Amino acid sequence: DQQVKQNSPSLSVQEGRISILNCDYTNSMFDYFLWYKKYPAEGPTFLISISSIKDKNEDGRFTVFLNKSAKHLSLHIVPSQPGDSAVYFCAASANGGSQGNLIFGKGTKLSVKP
Amino acid sequence: SAVISQKPSRDICQRGTSLTIQCQVDSQVTMMFWYRQQPGQSLTLIATANQGSEATYESGFVIDKFPISRPNLTFSTLTVSNMSPEDSSIYLCSADGLAGNEQYFGPGTRLTVT
């Protein structure tokens, strides 16, 4: 049973517009959430994270929102750029992101069209 | 952030053989992790490797199949033993981040077993 779900395998957005990537989780013990970006033939690159004590974290063009009651988080990219085209993975942890098991979703492939 | 390299980047191996994957970090790290990404699936943690102690394996993974070494604070190896086609995957190592709340990943090793 998947504990972290990314229900959209792909997303296409026009350059300059907002990209919204969604992630749902089932385990209420998760207390830390991360987004990773992955280009082909490369490993996942850490993008942004959020602790369960917050509902929003912002870093430049990237903002992550956490809705604990809905067990839902989303990554907003504004404005989207062609270089943002990659697979985005949502990950969750029950004991801090570096201390152990990260549970990953299957990823969403984002295509930003010029 | 840590810079992580892996060798080999890819390999094609015959059934019944073993392959050892090396992971090198450019700085000393406490925890290193090994993940597997099977085709179309999310990343799954195989084991956690701490220097000076036995690796801790996740459910479904055993030391006889995936022996791990961690001889120092910058290096680890994962061996995939007695390979079968079902072992065809991308194998990734990661390390805990300096900030303490995220993991940084190597580029992965793409393994194909024929």
PDB file of C-alpha atoms in Angstrom:
ATOM      1  CA  ASP A   1       0.000   0.000   0.000  1.00  0.00           C
ATOM      2  CA  GLN A   2       1.492   3.313  -1.069  1.00  0.00           C
ATOM      3  CA  GLN A   3       1.962   5.719   1.801  1.00  0.00           C
ATOM      4  CA  VAL A   4       2.917   8.628  -0.476  1.00  0.00           C
ATOM      5  CA  LYS A   5       0.931   9.149  -3.642  1.00  0.00           C
ATOM      6  CA  GLN A   6       1.463  11.434  -6.585  1.00  0.00           C
ATOM      7  CA  ASN A   7      -1.636  10.813  -8.627  1.00  0.00           C
ATOM      8  CA  SER A   8      -0.610  12.800 -11.676  1.00  0.00           C
ATOM      9  CA  PRO A   9       2.150  11.044 -13.612  1.00  0.00           C
ATOM     10  CA  SER A  10       2.623  14.067 -15.839  1.00  0.00           C
ATOM     11  CA  LEU A  11       1.882  17.783 -16.043  1.00  0.00           C
ATOM     12  CA  SER A  12       2.354  20.237 -18.894  1.00  0.00           C
ATOM     13  CA  VAL A  13       2.539  23.983 -18.260  1.00  0.00           C
ATOM     14  CA  GLN A  14       3.288  27.041 -20.361  1.00  0.00           C
ATOM     15  CA  GLU A  15       6.415  28.997 -19.558  1.00  0.00           C
ATOM     16  CA  GLY A  16       5.697  31.856 -17.137  1.00  0.00           C
ATOM     17  CA  ARG A  17       2.604  30.219 -15.682  1.00  0.00           C
ATOM     18  CA  ILE A  18       2.250  28.465 -12.348  1.00  0.00           C
ATOM     19  CA  SER A  19       3.025  24.759 -11.947  1.00  0.00           C
ATOM     20  CA  ILE A  20       1.230  22.965  -9.135  1.00  0.00           C
ATOM     21  CA  LEU A  21       2.375  19.470  -8.222  1.00  0.00           C
ATOM     22  CA  ASN A  22       0.323  17.536  -5.716  1.00  0.00           C
ATOM     23  CA  CYS A  23       1.116  14.827  -3.188  1.00  0.00           C
ATOM     24  CA  ASP A  24      -1.076  12.892  -0.757  1.00  0.00           C
ATOM     25  CA  TYR A  25       0.029  10.745   2.160  1.00  0.00           C
ATOM     26  CA  THR A  26      -1.665   8.271   4.452  1.00  0.00           C
ATOM     27  CA  ASN A  27       0.660   7.931   7.451  1.00  0.00           C
ATOM     28  CA  SER A  28      -0.157  10.474  10.174  1.00  0.00           C
ATOM     29  CA  MET A  29       3.264   9.814  11.757  1.00  0.00           C
ATOM     30  CA  PHE A  30       5.058  11.631   8.935  1.00  0.00           C
ATOM     31  CA  ASP A  31       6.532  14.835  10.317  1.00  0.00           C
ATOM     32  CA  TYR A  32       8.801  16.013   7.528  1.00  0.00           C
ATOM     33  CA  PHE A  33       8.181  16.348   3.831  1.00  0.00           C
ATOM     34  CA  LEU A  34      10.568  16.966   0.973  1.00  0.00           C
ATOM     35  CA  TRP A  35      10.451  17.624  -2.743  1.00  0.00           C
ATOM     36  CA  TYR A  36      13.160  16.383  -5.060  1.00  0.00           C
ATOM     37  CA  LYS A  37      13.745  17.152  -8.711  1.00  0.00           C
ATOM     38  CA  LYS A  38      15.286  14.584 -11.027  1.00  0.00           C
ATOM     39  CA  TYR A  39      16.723  15.047 -14.487  1.00  0.00           C
ATOM     40  CA  PRO A  40      17.360  12.026 -16.732  1.00  0.00           C
ATOM     41  CA  ALA A  41      20.536  10.098 -15.892  1.00  0.00           C
ATOM     42  CA  GLU A  42      21.014  12.097 -12.684  1.00  0.00           C
ATOM     43  CA  GLY A  43      20.159  11.430  -9.060  1.00  0.00           C
ATOM     44  CA  PRO A  44      17.340  13.277  -7.304  1.00  0.00           C
ATOM     45  CA  THR A  45      18.247  16.820  -6.259  1.00  0.00           C
ATOM     46  CA  PHE A  46      16.824  18.231  -3.045  1.00  0.00           C
ATOM     47  CA  LEU A  47      14.531  21.157  -3.769  1.00  0.00           C
ATOM     48  CA  ILE A  48      12.576  22.247  -0.718  1.00  0.00           C
ATOM     49  CA  SER A  49      11.179  20.785   2.489  1.00  0.00           C
ATOM     50  CA  ILE A  50       8.637  21.489   5.158  1.00  0.00           C
ATOM     51  CA  SER A  51       8.189  20.404   8.739  1.00  0.00           C
ATOM     52  CA  SER A  52       4.780  19.310   9.939  1.00  0.00           C
ATOM     53  CA  ILE A  53       4.699  22.253  12.359  1.00  0.00           C
ATOM     54  CA  LYS A  54       4.442  24.625   9.414  1.00  0.00           C
ATOM     55  CA  ASP A  55       1.901  24.998   6.651  1.00  0.00           C
ATOM     56  CA  LYS A  56       4.041  26.872   4.155  1.00  0.00           C
ATOM     57  CA  ASN A  57       7.665  27.186   3.174  1.00  0.00           C
ATOM     58  CA  GLU A  58       8.955  29.412   0.424  1.00  0.00           C
ATOM     59  CA  ASP A  59      12.280  29.488  -1.396  1.00  0.00           C
ATOM     60  CA  GLY A  60      12.457  31.783  -4.388  1.00  0.00           C
ATOM     61  CA  ARG A  61      10.116  30.522  -7.093  1.00  0.00           C
ATOM     62  CA  PHE A  62       9.264  27.405  -5.098  1.00  0.00           C
ATOM     63  CA  THR A  63       6.640  27.204  -2.365  1.00  0.00           C
ATOM     64  CA  VAL A  64       5.452  24.098  -0.577  1.00  0.00           C
ATOM     65  CA  PHE A  65       2.078  24.055   1.160  1.00  0.00           C
ATOM     66  CA  LEU A  66       1.100  21.477   3.749  1.00  0.00           C
ATOM     67  CA  ASN A  67      -2.471  20.671   4.746  1.00  0.00           C
ATOM     68  CA  LYS A  68      -2.163  18.196   7.607  1.00  0.00           C
ATOM     69  CA  SER A  69      -5.882  17.671   8.062  1.00  0.00           C
ATOM     70  CA  ALA A  70      -6.188  16.637   4.431  1.00  0.00           C
ATOM     71  CA  LYS A  71      -2.825  14.827   4.457  1.00  0.00           C
ATOM     72  CA  HIS A  72      -1.940  16.770   1.348  1.00  0.00           C
ATOM     73  CA  LEU A  73       0.968  18.847   0.197  1.00  0.00           C
ATOM     74  CA  SER A  74       1.655  20.744  -2.961  1.00  0.00           C
ATOM     75  CA  LEU A  75       4.615  22.346  -4.666  1.00  0.00           C
ATOM     76  CA  HIS A  76       4.048  25.606  -6.510  1.00  0.00           C
ATOM     77  CA  ILE A  77       6.546  26.874  -9.047  1.00  0.00           C
ATOM     78  CA  VAL A  78       6.026  30.471 -10.135  1.00  0.00           C
ATOM     79  CA  PRO A  79       6.917  31.452 -12.775  1.00  0.00           C
ATOM     80  CA  SER A  80       7.639  28.152 -14.479  1.00  0.00           C
ATOM     81  CA  GLN A  81      10.711  27.987 -16.705  1.00  0.00           C
ATOM     82  CA  PRO A  82      11.718  25.439 -19.358  1.00  0.00           C
ATOM     83  CA  GLY A  83      14.647  24.394 -17.121  1.00  0.00           C
ATOM     84  CA  ASP A  84      12.106  23.243 -14.546  1.00  0.00           C
ATOM     85  CA  SER A  85      11.159  20.361 -16.839  1.00  0.00           C
ATOM     86  CA  ALA A  86      12.018  17.260 -14.813  1.00  0.00           C
ATOM     87  CA  VAL A  87      10.458  14.531 -12.694  1.00  0.00           C
ATOM     88  CA  TYR A  88       9.432  15.792  -9.257  1.00  0.00           C
ATOM     89  CA  PHE A  89       9.297  13.399  -6.329  1.00  0.00           C
ATOM     90  CA  CYS A  90       7.469  13.990  -3.094  1.00  0.00           C
ATOM     91  CA  ALA A  91       8.980  12.251  -0.056  1.00  0.00           C
ATOM     92  CA  ALA A  92       7.979  11.924   3.575  1.00  0.00           C
ATOM     93  CA  SER A  93       9.703  10.892   6.768  1.00  0.00           C
ATOM     94  CA  ALA A  94       8.577  10.034  10.276  1.00  0.00           C
ATOM     95  CA  ASN A  95      11.834  11.056  11.947  1.00  0.00           C
ATOM     96  CA  GLY A  96      13.374  13.955  10.084  1.00  0.00           C
ATOM     97  CA  GLY A  97      14.534  13.773   6.501  1.00  0.00           C
ATOM     98  CA  SER A  98      18.143  12.816   7.109  1.00  0.00           C
ATOM     99  CA  GLN A  99      17.693  10.294   9.852  1.00  0.00           C
ATOM    100  CA  GLY A 100      16.158   7.405   8.090  1.00  0.00           C
ATOM    101  CA  ASN A 101      13.635   6.093   5.730  1.00  0.00           C
ATOM    102  CA  LEU A 102      12.333   8.513   3.143  1.00  0.00           C
ATOM    103  CA  ILE A 103       9.101   7.249   1.612  1.00  0.00           C
ATOM    104  CA  PHE A 104       8.840   8.448  -1.980  1.00  0.00           C
ATOM    105  CA  GLY A 105       5.954   8.909  -4.347  1.00  0.00           C
ATOM    106  CA  LYS A 106       6.238   7.673  -7.921  1.00  0.00           C
ATOM    107  CA  GLY A 107       6.929  11.123  -9.274  1.00  0.00           C
ATOM    108  CA  THR A 108       5.281  13.631 -11.590  1.00  0.00           C
ATOM    109  CA  LYS A 109       6.926  14.516 -14.881  1.00  0.00           C
ATOM    110  CA  LEU A 110       6.672  18.274 -15.428  1.00  0.00           C
ATOM    111  CA  SER A 111       7.048  19.692 -18.917  1.00  0.00           C
ATOM    112  CA  VAL A 112       7.323  23.458 -19.232  1.00  0.00           C
ATOM    113  CA  LYS A 113       6.751  24.586 -22.795  1.00  0.00           C
ATOM    114  CA  PRO A 114       8.327  27.773 -24.141  1.00  0.00           C
TER     115      PRO A 114
ATOM    116  CA  SER B   1      25.428  20.085   0.216  1.00  0.00           C
ATOM    117  CA  ALA B   2      27.455  16.904  -0.267  1.00  0.00           C
ATOM    118  CA  VAL B   3      28.638  15.860  -3.719  1.00  0.00           C
ATOM    119  CA  ILE B   4      28.167  12.148  -4.257  1.00  0.00           C
ATOM    120  CA  SER B   5      29.600   9.985  -7.012  1.00  0.00           C
ATOM    121  CA  GLN B   6      28.822   6.385  -7.912  1.00  0.00           C
ATOM    122  CA  LYS B   7      30.626   3.741  -9.918  1.00  0.00           C
ATOM    123  CA  PRO B   8      29.721   2.208 -12.271  1.00  0.00           C
ATOM    124  CA  SER B   9      27.116   4.494 -13.806  1.00  0.00           C
ATOM    125  CA  ARG B  10      25.591   1.518 -15.598  1.00  0.00           C
ATOM    126  CA  ASP B  11      26.256  -2.149 -16.203  1.00  0.00           C
ATOM    127  CA  ILE B  12      24.784  -5.130 -17.947  1.00  0.00           C
ATOM    128  CA  CYS B  13      25.310  -8.345 -16.019  1.00  0.00           C
ATOM    129  CA  GLN B  14      24.501 -11.987 -16.469  1.00  0.00           C
ATOM    130  CA  ARG B  15      22.122 -13.890 -14.265  1.00  0.00           C
ATOM    131  CA  GLY B  16      23.815 -15.484 -11.251  1.00  0.00           C
ATOM    132  CA  THR B  17      26.715 -13.038 -11.049  1.00  0.00           C
ATOM    133  CA  SER B  18      27.309 -10.268  -8.510  1.00  0.00           C
ATOM    134  CA  LEU B  19      28.002  -6.561  -8.919  1.00  0.00           C
ATOM    135  CA  THR B  20      29.510  -4.177  -6.389  1.00  0.00           C
ATOM    136  CA  ILE B  21      28.497  -0.523  -6.600  1.00  0.00           C
ATOM    137  CA  GLN B  22      30.723   2.117  -5.042  1.00  0.00           C
ATOM    138  CA  CYS B  23      29.557   5.380  -3.518  1.00  0.00           C
ATOM    139  CA  GLN B  24      31.951   8.211  -2.668  1.00  0.00           C
ATOM    140  CA  VAL B  25      31.024  11.397  -0.779  1.00  0.00           C
ATOM    141  CA  ASP B  26      33.180  14.528  -0.913  1.00  0.00           C
ATOM    142  CA  SER B  27      32.813  15.162   2.810  1.00  0.00           C
ATOM    143  CA  GLN B  28      32.438  13.122   5.959  1.00  0.00           C
ATOM    144  CA  VAL B  29      28.874  12.094   6.639  1.00  0.00           C
ATOM    145  CA  THR B  30      27.324  10.133   9.451  1.00  0.00           C
ATOM    146  CA  MET B  31      24.661   8.213   7.620  1.00  0.00           C
ATOM    147  CA  MET B  32      24.616   6.790   4.125  1.00  0.00           C
ATOM    148  CA  PHE B  33      21.645   5.122   2.496  1.00  0.00           C
ATOM    149  CA  TRP B  34      21.065   2.778  -0.430  1.00  0.00           C
ATOM    150  CA  TYR B  35      17.880   2.967  -2.494  1.00  0.00           C
ATOM    151  CA  ARG B  36      16.476   1.051  -5.413  1.00  0.00           C
ATOM    152  CA  GLN B  37      14.188   2.392  -8.117  1.00  0.00           C
ATOM    153  CA  GLN B  38      12.593  -0.335 -10.174  1.00  0.00           C
ATOM    154  CA  PRO B  39      11.123   0.601 -13.567  1.00  0.00           C
ATOM    155  CA  GLY B  40       8.034   2.767 -13.150  1.00  0.00           C
ATOM    156  CA  GLN B  41       8.267   2.674  -9.372  1.00  0.00           C
ATOM    157  CA  SER B  42       9.269   5.045  -6.624  1.00  0.00           C
ATOM    158  CA  LEU B  43      12.566   4.968  -4.768  1.00  0.00           C
ATOM    159  CA  THR B  44      12.654   2.317  -2.056  1.00  0.00           C
ATOM    160  CA  LEU B  45      15.149   2.267   0.796  1.00  0.00           C
ATOM    161  CA  ILE B  46      17.250  -0.905   0.908  1.00  0.00           C
ATOM    162  CA  ALA B  47      19.383  -0.192   3.957  1.00  0.00           C
ATOM    163  CA  THR B  48      21.065   2.412   6.119  1.00  0.00           C
ATOM    164  CA  ALA B  49      24.850   2.219   6.505  1.00  0.00           C
ATOM    165  CA  ASN B  50      26.650   3.767   9.457  1.00  0.00           C
ATOM    166  CA  GLN B  51      30.400   3.646   9.780  1.00  0.00           C
ATOM    167  CA  GLY B  52      31.600   1.046  12.235  1.00  0.00           C
ATOM    168  CA  SER B  53      28.376  -0.916  12.504  1.00  0.00           C
ATOM    169  CA  GLU B  54      26.339  -3.396  10.524  1.00  0.00           C
ATOM    170  CA  ALA B  55      23.937  -1.968   7.991  1.00  0.00           C
ATOM    171  CA  THR B  56      20.274  -1.829   8.940  1.00  0.00           C
ATOM    172  CA  TYR B  57      18.043  -3.417   6.309  1.00  0.00           C
ATOM    173  CA  GLU B  58      14.459  -2.543   5.503  1.00  0.00           C
ATOM    174  CA  SER B  59      11.733  -5.120   5.323  1.00  0.00           C
ATOM    175  CA  GLY B  60      12.101  -7.239   2.221  1.00  0.00           C
ATOM    176  CA  PHE B  61      15.859  -6.778   1.901  1.00  0.00           C
ATOM    177  CA  VAL B  62      18.465  -9.104   3.402  1.00  0.00           C
ATOM    178  CA  ILE B  63      22.206  -8.930   3.933  1.00  0.00           C
ATOM    179  CA  ASP B  64      22.925 -12.102   1.948  1.00  0.00           C
ATOM    180  CA  LYS B  65      21.410 -10.556  -1.159  1.00  0.00           C
ATOM    181  CA  PHE B  66      22.600  -6.976  -0.641  1.00  0.00           C
ATOM    182  CA  PRO B  67      25.776  -6.949   1.482  1.00  0.00           C
ATOM    183  CA  ILE B  68      26.928  -3.431   2.332  1.00  0.00           C
ATOM    184  CA  SER B  69      30.254  -2.093   3.509  1.00  0.00           C
ATOM    185  CA  ARG B  70      30.933   1.246   5.186  1.00  0.00           C
ATOM    186  CA  PRO B  71      34.666   1.338   5.918  1.00  0.00           C
ATOM    187  CA  ASN B  72      34.889   5.080   6.608  1.00  0.00           C
ATOM    188  CA  LEU B  73      32.874   8.296   6.750  1.00  0.00           C
ATOM    189  CA  THR B  74      33.077   9.043   3.010  1.00  0.00           C
ATOM    190  CA  PHE B  75      32.620   5.683   1.286  1.00  0.00           C
ATOM    191  CA  SER B  76      30.210   2.773   1.018  1.00  0.00           C
ATOM    192  CA  THR B  77      29.603  -0.169  -1.280  1.00  0.00           C
ATOM    193  CA  LEU B  78      26.491  -2.159  -2.118  1.00  0.00           C
ATOM    194  CA  THR B  79      26.773  -5.606  -3.669  1.00  0.00           C
ATOM    195  CA  VAL B  80      23.886  -7.121  -5.574  1.00  0.00           C
ATOM    196  CA  SER B  81      24.471 -10.857  -5.252  1.00  0.00           C
ATOM    197  CA  ASN B  82      23.351 -13.775  -7.366  1.00  0.00           C
ATOM    198  CA  MET B  83      21.505 -11.464  -9.698  1.00  0.00           C
ATOM    199  CA  SER B  84      18.286 -12.218 -11.522  1.00  0.00           C
ATOM    200  CA  PRO B  85      16.411 -10.115 -14.102  1.00  0.00           C
ATOM    201  CA  GLU B  86      14.169  -8.854 -11.271  1.00  0.00           C
ATOM    202  CA  ASP B  87      17.213  -7.007  -9.877  1.00  0.00           C
ATOM    203  CA  SER B  88      17.290  -4.763 -12.936  1.00  0.00           C
ATOM    204  CA  SER B  89      16.883  -1.320 -11.402  1.00  0.00           C
ATOM    205  CA  ILE B  90      18.551   1.967 -10.711  1.00  0.00           C
ATOM    206  CA  TYR B  91      20.510   1.809  -7.468  1.00  0.00           C
ATOM    207  CA  LEU B  92      21.162   5.086  -5.693  1.00  0.00           C
ATOM    208  CA  CYS B  93      23.169   6.003  -2.660  1.00  0.00           C
ATOM    209  CA  SER B  94      22.483   9.029  -0.534  1.00  0.00           C
ATOM    210  CA  ALA B  95      23.978  10.751   2.477  1.00  0.00           C
ATOM    211  CA  ASP B  96      22.620  12.928   5.236  1.00  0.00           C
ATOM    212  CA  GLY B  97      22.821  16.633   4.602  1.00  0.00           C
ATOM    213  CA  LEU B  98      24.913  19.091   6.596  1.00  0.00           C
ATOM    214  CA  ALA B  99      21.711  20.904   7.551  1.00  0.00           C
ATOM    215  CA  GLY B 100      20.519  17.654   9.056  1.00  0.00           C
ATOM    216  CA  ASN B 101      17.111  17.505   7.497  1.00  0.00           C
ATOM    217  CA  GLU B 102      17.559  16.242   3.973  1.00  0.00           C
ATOM    218  CA  GLN B 103      19.426  13.579   2.043  1.00  0.00           C
ATOM    219  CA  TYR B 104      21.623  14.162  -0.982  1.00  0.00           C
ATOM    220  CA  PHE B 105      21.737  11.593  -3.742  1.00  0.00           C
ATOM    221  CA  GLY B 106      24.323  10.221  -6.086  1.00  0.00           C
ATOM    222  CA  PRO B 107      23.610   9.950  -9.830  1.00  0.00           C
ATOM    223  CA  GLY B 108      22.607   6.299  -9.593  1.00  0.00           C
ATOM    224  CA  THR B 109      23.772   3.038 -11.144  1.00  0.00           C
ATOM    225  CA  ARG B 110      21.572   1.592 -13.862  1.00  0.00           C
ATOM    226  CA  LEU B 111      21.764  -2.190 -13.663  1.00  0.00           C
ATOM    227  CA  THR B 112      20.399  -4.523 -16.294  1.00  0.00           C
ATOM    228  CA  VAL B 113      20.457  -8.268 -15.641  1.00  0.00           C
ATOM    229  CA  THR B 114      20.100 -10.580 -18.614  1.00  0.00           C
TER     230      THR B 114
END
